[in-house]
Tab-separated table of C-alpha atoms in Angstrom:
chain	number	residue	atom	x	y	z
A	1	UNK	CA	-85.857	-21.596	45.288
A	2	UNK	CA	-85.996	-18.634	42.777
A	3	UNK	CA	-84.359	-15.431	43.610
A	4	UNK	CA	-86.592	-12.551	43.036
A	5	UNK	CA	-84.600	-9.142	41.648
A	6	UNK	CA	-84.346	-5.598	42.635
A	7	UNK	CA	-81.969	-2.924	41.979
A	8	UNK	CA	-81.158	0.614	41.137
A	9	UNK	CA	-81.103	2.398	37.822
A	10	UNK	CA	-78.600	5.430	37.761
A	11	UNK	CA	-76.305	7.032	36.129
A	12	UNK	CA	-73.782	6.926	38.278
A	13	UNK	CA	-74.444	4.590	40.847
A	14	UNK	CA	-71.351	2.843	42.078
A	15	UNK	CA	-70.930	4.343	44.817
A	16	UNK	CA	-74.548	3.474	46.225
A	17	UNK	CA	-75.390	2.119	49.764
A	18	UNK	CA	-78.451	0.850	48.912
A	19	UNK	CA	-77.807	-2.821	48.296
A	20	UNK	CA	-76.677	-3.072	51.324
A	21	UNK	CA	-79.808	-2.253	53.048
A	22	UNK	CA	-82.101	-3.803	51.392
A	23	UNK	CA	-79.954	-6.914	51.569
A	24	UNK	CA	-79.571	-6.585	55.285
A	25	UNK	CA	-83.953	-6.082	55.594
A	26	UNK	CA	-84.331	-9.277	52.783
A	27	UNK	CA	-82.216	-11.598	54.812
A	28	UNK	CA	-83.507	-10.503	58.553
A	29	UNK	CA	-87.028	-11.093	56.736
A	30	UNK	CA	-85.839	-14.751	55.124
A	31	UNK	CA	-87.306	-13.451	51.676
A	32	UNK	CA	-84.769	-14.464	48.665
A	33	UNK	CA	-84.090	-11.384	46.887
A	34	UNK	CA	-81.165	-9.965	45.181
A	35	UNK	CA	-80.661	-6.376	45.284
A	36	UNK	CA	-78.204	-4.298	42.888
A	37	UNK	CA	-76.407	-1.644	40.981
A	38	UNK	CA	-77.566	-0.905	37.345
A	39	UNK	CA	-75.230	1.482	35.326
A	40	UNK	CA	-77.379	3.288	33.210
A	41	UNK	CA	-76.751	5.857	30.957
A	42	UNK	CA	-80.108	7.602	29.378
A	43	UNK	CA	-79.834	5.828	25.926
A	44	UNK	CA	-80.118	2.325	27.523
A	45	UNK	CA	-82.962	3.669	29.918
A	46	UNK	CA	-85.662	2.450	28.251
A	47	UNK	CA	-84.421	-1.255	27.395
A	48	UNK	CA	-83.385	-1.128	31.440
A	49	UNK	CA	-86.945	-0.196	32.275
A	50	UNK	CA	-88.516	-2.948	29.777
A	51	UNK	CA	-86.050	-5.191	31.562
A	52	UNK	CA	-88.135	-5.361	34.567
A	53	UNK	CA	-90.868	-6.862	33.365
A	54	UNK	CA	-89.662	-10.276	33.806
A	55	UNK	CA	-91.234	-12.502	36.271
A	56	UNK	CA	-88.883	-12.241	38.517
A	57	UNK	CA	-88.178	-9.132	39.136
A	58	UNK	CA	-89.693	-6.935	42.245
A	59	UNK	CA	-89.106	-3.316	40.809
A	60	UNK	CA	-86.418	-0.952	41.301
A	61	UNK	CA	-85.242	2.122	42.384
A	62	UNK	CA	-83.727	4.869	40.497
A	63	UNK	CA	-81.552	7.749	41.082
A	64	UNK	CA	-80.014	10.631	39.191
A	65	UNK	CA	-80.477	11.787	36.457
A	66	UNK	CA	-83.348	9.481	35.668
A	67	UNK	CA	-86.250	9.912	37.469
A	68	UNK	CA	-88.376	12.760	35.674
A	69	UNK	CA	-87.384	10.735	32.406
A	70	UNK	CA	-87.987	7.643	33.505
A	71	UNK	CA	-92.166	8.667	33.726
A	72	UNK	CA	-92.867	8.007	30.232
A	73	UNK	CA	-91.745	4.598	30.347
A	74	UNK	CA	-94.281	3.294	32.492
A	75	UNK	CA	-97.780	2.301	32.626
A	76	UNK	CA	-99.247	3.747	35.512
A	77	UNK	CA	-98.158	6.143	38.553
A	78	UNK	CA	-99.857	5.818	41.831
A	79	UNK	CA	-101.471	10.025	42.900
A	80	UNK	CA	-98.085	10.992	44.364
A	81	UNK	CA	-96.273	10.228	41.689
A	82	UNK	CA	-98.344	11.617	39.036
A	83	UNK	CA	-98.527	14.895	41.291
A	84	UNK	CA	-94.922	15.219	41.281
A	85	UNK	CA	-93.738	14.008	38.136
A	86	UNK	CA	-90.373	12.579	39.451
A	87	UNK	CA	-90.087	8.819	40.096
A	88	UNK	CA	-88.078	7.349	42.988
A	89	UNK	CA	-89.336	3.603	42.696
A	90	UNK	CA	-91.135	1.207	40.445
A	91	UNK	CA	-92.669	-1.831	40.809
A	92	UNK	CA	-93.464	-4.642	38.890
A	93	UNK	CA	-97.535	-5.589	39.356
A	94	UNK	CA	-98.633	-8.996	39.378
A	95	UNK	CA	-99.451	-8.670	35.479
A	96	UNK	CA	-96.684	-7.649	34.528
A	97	UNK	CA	-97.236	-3.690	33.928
A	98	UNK	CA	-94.865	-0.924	35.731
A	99	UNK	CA	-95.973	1.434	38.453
A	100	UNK	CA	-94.194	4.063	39.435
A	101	UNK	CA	-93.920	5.639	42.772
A	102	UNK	CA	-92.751	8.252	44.746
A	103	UNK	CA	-91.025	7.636	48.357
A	104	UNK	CA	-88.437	10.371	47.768
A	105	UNK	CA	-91.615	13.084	49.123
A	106	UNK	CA	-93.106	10.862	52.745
A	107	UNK	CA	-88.992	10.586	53.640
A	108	UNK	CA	-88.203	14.158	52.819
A	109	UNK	CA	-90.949	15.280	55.739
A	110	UNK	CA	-90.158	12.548	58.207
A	111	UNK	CA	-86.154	13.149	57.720
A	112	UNK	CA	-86.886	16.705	59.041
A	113	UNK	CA	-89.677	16.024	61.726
A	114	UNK	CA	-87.879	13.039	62.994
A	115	UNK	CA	-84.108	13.711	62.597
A	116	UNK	CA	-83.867	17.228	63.054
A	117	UNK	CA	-87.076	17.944	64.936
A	118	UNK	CA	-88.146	20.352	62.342
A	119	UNK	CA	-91.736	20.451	61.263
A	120	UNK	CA	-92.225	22.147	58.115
A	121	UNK	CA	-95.229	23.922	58.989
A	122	UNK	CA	-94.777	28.171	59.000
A	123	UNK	CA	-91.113	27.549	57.953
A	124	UNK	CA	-89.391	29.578	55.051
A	125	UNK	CA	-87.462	26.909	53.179
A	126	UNK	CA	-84.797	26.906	49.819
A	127	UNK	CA	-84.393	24.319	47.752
A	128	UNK	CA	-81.460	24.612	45.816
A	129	UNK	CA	-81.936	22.250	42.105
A	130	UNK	CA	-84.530	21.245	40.062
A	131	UNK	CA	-83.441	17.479	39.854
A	132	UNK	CA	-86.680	14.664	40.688
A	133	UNK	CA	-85.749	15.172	44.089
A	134	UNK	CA	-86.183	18.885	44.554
A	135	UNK	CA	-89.894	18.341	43.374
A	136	UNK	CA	-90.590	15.524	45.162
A	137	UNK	CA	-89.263	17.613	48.194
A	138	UNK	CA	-91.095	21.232	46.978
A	139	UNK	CA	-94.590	19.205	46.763
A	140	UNK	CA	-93.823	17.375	49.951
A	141	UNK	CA	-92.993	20.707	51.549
A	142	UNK	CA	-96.061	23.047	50.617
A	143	UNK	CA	-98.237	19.676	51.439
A	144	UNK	CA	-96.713	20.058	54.914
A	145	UNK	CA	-97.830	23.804	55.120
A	146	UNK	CA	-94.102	25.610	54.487
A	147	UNK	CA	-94.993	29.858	54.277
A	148	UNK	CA	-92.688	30.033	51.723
A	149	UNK	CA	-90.891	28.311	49.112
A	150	UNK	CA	-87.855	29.473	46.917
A	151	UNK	CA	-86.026	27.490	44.226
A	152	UNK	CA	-82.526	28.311	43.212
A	153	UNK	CA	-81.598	26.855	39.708
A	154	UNK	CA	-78.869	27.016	37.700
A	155	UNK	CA	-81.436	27.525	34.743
A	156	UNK	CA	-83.936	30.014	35.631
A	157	UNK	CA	-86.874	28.433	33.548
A	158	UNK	CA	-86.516	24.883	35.362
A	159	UNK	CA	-87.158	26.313	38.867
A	160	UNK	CA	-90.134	28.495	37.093
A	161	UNK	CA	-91.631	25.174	36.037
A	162	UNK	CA	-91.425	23.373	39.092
A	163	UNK	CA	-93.141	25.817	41.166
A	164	UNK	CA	-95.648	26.502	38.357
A	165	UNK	CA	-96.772	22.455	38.675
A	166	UNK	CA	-96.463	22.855	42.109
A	167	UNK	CA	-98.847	25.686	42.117
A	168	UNK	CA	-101.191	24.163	39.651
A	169	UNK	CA	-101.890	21.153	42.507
A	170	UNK	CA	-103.049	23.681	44.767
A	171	UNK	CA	-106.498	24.933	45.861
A	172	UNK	CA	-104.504	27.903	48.272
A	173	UNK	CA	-102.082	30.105	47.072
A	174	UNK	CA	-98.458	29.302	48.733
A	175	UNK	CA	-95.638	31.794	48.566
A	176	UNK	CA	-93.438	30.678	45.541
A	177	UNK	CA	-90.492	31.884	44.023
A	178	UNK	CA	-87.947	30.655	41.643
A	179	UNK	CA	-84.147	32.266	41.233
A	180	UNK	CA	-81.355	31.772	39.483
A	181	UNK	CA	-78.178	31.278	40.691
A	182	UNK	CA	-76.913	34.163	39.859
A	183	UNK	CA	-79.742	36.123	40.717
A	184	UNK	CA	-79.158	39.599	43.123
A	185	UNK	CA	-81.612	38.407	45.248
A	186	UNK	CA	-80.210	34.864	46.313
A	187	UNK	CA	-78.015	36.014	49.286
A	188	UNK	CA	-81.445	37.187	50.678
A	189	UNK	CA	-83.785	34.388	50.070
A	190	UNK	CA	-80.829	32.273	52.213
A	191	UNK	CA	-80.285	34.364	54.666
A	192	UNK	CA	-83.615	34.804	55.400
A	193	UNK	CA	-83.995	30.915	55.414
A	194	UNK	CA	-85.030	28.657	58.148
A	195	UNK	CA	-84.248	25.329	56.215
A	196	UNK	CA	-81.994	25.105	53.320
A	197	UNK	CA	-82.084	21.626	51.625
A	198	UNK	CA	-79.799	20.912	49.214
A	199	UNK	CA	-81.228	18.023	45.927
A	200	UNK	CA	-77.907	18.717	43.536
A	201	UNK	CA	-75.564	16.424	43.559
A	202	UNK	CA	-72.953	18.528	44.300
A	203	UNK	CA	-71.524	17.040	47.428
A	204	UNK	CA	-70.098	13.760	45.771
A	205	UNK	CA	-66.809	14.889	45.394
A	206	UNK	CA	-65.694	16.335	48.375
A	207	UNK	CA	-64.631	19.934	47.085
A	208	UNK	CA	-67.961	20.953	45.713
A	209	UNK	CA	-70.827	22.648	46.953
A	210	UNK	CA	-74.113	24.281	45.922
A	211	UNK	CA	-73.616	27.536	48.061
A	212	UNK	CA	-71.054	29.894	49.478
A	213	UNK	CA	-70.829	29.034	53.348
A	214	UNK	CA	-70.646	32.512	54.373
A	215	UNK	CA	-74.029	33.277	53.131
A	216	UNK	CA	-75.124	30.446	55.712
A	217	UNK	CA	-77.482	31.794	58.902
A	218	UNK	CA	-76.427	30.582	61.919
A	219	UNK	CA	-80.294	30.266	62.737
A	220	UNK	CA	-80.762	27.879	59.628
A	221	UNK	CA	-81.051	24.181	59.120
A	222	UNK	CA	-78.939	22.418	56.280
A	223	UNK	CA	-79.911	19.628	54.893
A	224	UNK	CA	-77.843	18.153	52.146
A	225	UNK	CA	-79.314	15.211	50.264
A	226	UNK	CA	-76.168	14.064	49.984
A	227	UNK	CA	-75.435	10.840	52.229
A	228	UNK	CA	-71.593	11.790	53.269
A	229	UNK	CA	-70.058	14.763	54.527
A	230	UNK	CA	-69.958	17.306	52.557
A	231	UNK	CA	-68.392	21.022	52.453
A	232	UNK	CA	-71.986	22.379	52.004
A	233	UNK	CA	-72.277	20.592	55.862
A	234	UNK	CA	-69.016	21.225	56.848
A	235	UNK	CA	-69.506	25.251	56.333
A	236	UNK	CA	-72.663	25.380	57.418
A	237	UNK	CA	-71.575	23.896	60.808
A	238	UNK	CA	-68.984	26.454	60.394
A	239	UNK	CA	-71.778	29.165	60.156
A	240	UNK	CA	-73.247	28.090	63.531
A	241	UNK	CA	-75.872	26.542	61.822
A	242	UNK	CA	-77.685	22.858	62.587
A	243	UNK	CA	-77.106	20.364	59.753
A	244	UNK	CA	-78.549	17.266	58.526
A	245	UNK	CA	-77.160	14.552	55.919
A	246	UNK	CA	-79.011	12.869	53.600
A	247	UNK	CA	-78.561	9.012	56.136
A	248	UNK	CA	-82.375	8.596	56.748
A	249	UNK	CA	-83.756	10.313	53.552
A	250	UNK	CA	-82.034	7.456	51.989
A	251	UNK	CA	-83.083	4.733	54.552
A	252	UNK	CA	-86.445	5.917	54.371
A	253	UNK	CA	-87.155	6.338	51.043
A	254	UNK	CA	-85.640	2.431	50.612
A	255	UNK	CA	-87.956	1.466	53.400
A	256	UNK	CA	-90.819	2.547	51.573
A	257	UNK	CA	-89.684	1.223	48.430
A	258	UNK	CA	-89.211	-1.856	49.827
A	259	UNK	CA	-92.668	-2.251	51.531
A	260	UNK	CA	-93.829	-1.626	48.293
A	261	UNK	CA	-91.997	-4.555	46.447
A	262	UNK	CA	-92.413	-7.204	49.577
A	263	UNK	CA	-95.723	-5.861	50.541
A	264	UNK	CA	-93.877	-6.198	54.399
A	265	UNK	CA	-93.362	-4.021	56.675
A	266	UNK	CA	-89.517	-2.794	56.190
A	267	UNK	CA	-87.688	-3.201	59.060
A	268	UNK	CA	-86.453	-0.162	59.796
A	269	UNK	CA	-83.558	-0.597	62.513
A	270	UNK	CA	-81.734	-3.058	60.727
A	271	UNK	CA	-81.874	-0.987	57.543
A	272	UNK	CA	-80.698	1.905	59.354
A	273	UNK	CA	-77.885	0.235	60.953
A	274	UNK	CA	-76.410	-1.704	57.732
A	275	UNK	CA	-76.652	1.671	56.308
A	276	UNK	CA	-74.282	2.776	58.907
A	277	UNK	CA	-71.878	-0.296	58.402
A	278	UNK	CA	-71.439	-0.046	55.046
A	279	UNK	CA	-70.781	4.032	55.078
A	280	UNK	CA	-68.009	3.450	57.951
A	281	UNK	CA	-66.655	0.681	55.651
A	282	UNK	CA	-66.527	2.806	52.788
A	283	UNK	CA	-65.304	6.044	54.379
């Protein structure tokens, strides 16, 4: 029997959990599939993304920094996708050409609505990054009705352009506004916030962290991206404030990815509980 491939394109991505759950949902499903972790830096990107063209290969997933470059390299996007700009999965169609696809957006709204019991709708949210997963999470968010958006960049002009495609999808007029992180006006926007989501990857190593916990609200929500504690979590608890980890973003978005590959229905339970497994094992 031939094993069919998936995997993850990143740059890093050695410390990723996400073999582990789809190996868990391919083996409680009895399909033969192979799941894994593919170092890549942005040089070798596009030889990694011609190298899943072979027959036997599913798709793949991909993760920072990758997945705004990654569009160019492919032959189609499905709507989402192409609304975004940001790619989160690809798959391989049955003639060979690459799709990509967005699940990174559908988990970021089901994360908050299930897991926190937050419904986007009439919030006031801040996204702090640009990266493919701050779009996919700033279209995701107006699309659920949020009353106002900020982005806080680093680099002024990046948060400027991802509201301005943002706005360009739009037939309404939704309350935008991009900072910098230095801006005057920052400890304002997050004060005044209902959710805060951090999509930097600041959070990896233990010590770092996107924002000063004593601008925090106690009345906020945190959401860090990130899949392990972090001090962004840890002060925001701190703060009074509820806080969410990045657990089922990640499960989620794999689920979808992997319904997309199998054309099954992912089974969710077991994905979330190797998930859990394999982050005790690693802690």
């Amino acid at each position: 029997m031939s094993i069919a491939l998936t995997g993850v394109i990143g740059d890093p991505v050695s410390h990723s959990l996400s073999p582990f759950l789809h190996h868990a949902a391919f083996e409680h499903l009895g399909i033969a599939a192979r799941y894994e972790r593919w170092q890549t830096s942005s040089a070798a990107l596009p030889a990694r993304v011609a190298s899943l063209r072979a027959p036997h290969v599913l798709g793949a997933n991909v993760t920072l920094p990758h997945k705004i470059a990654v569009v160019r390299l492919l032959d189609r996007l499905d709507p989402l996708a192409a609304q975004i700009g940001a790619v989160n999965t690809i798959v391989r169609l049955p003639d060979g050409q690459l799709e990509g696809c967005n699940t990174d957006a559908p988990a970021t709204i089901a994360t908050l609505r299930e897991d926190a019991g937050v419904d986007p709708a009439g919030r006031r949210v801040v996204i702090l990054g640009s990266s493919g997963a701050a779009r996919a999470a700033a279209f995701a968010l107006i699309g659920a009705r949020a009353s106002m958006l900020t982005v806080i960049n680093r680099t002024l002009e990046r948060a400027e352009e991802l509201l301005a495609d943002v706005l360009a999808s739009r037939d309404d007029d939704p309350y935008l506004r991009a900072l910098a992180l230095d801006d005057p006006d920052v400890p304002d926007a997050i004060r005044a916030a209902d959710v805060i989501i951090n999509a930097t990857s600041l959070g990896w190593h233990r010590d770092e962290t996107p924002l000063p916990g004593y601008l925090i609200p106690a009345t906020a929500l945190v959401f860090d991206m990130v899949y392990q504690p972090t001090r962004l979590l840890r002060e925001a608890a701190q703060a009074g404030a509820s806080t969410l980890d990045g657990r089922g973003m990640l499960v989620r978005q794999a689920a979808l990815s992997f319904e997309r590959w199998t054309g099954a229905p992912a089974p969710l339970d077991v994905m979330f509980a190797a998930f859990d497994q394999a982050r005790s094992m690693a802690a």
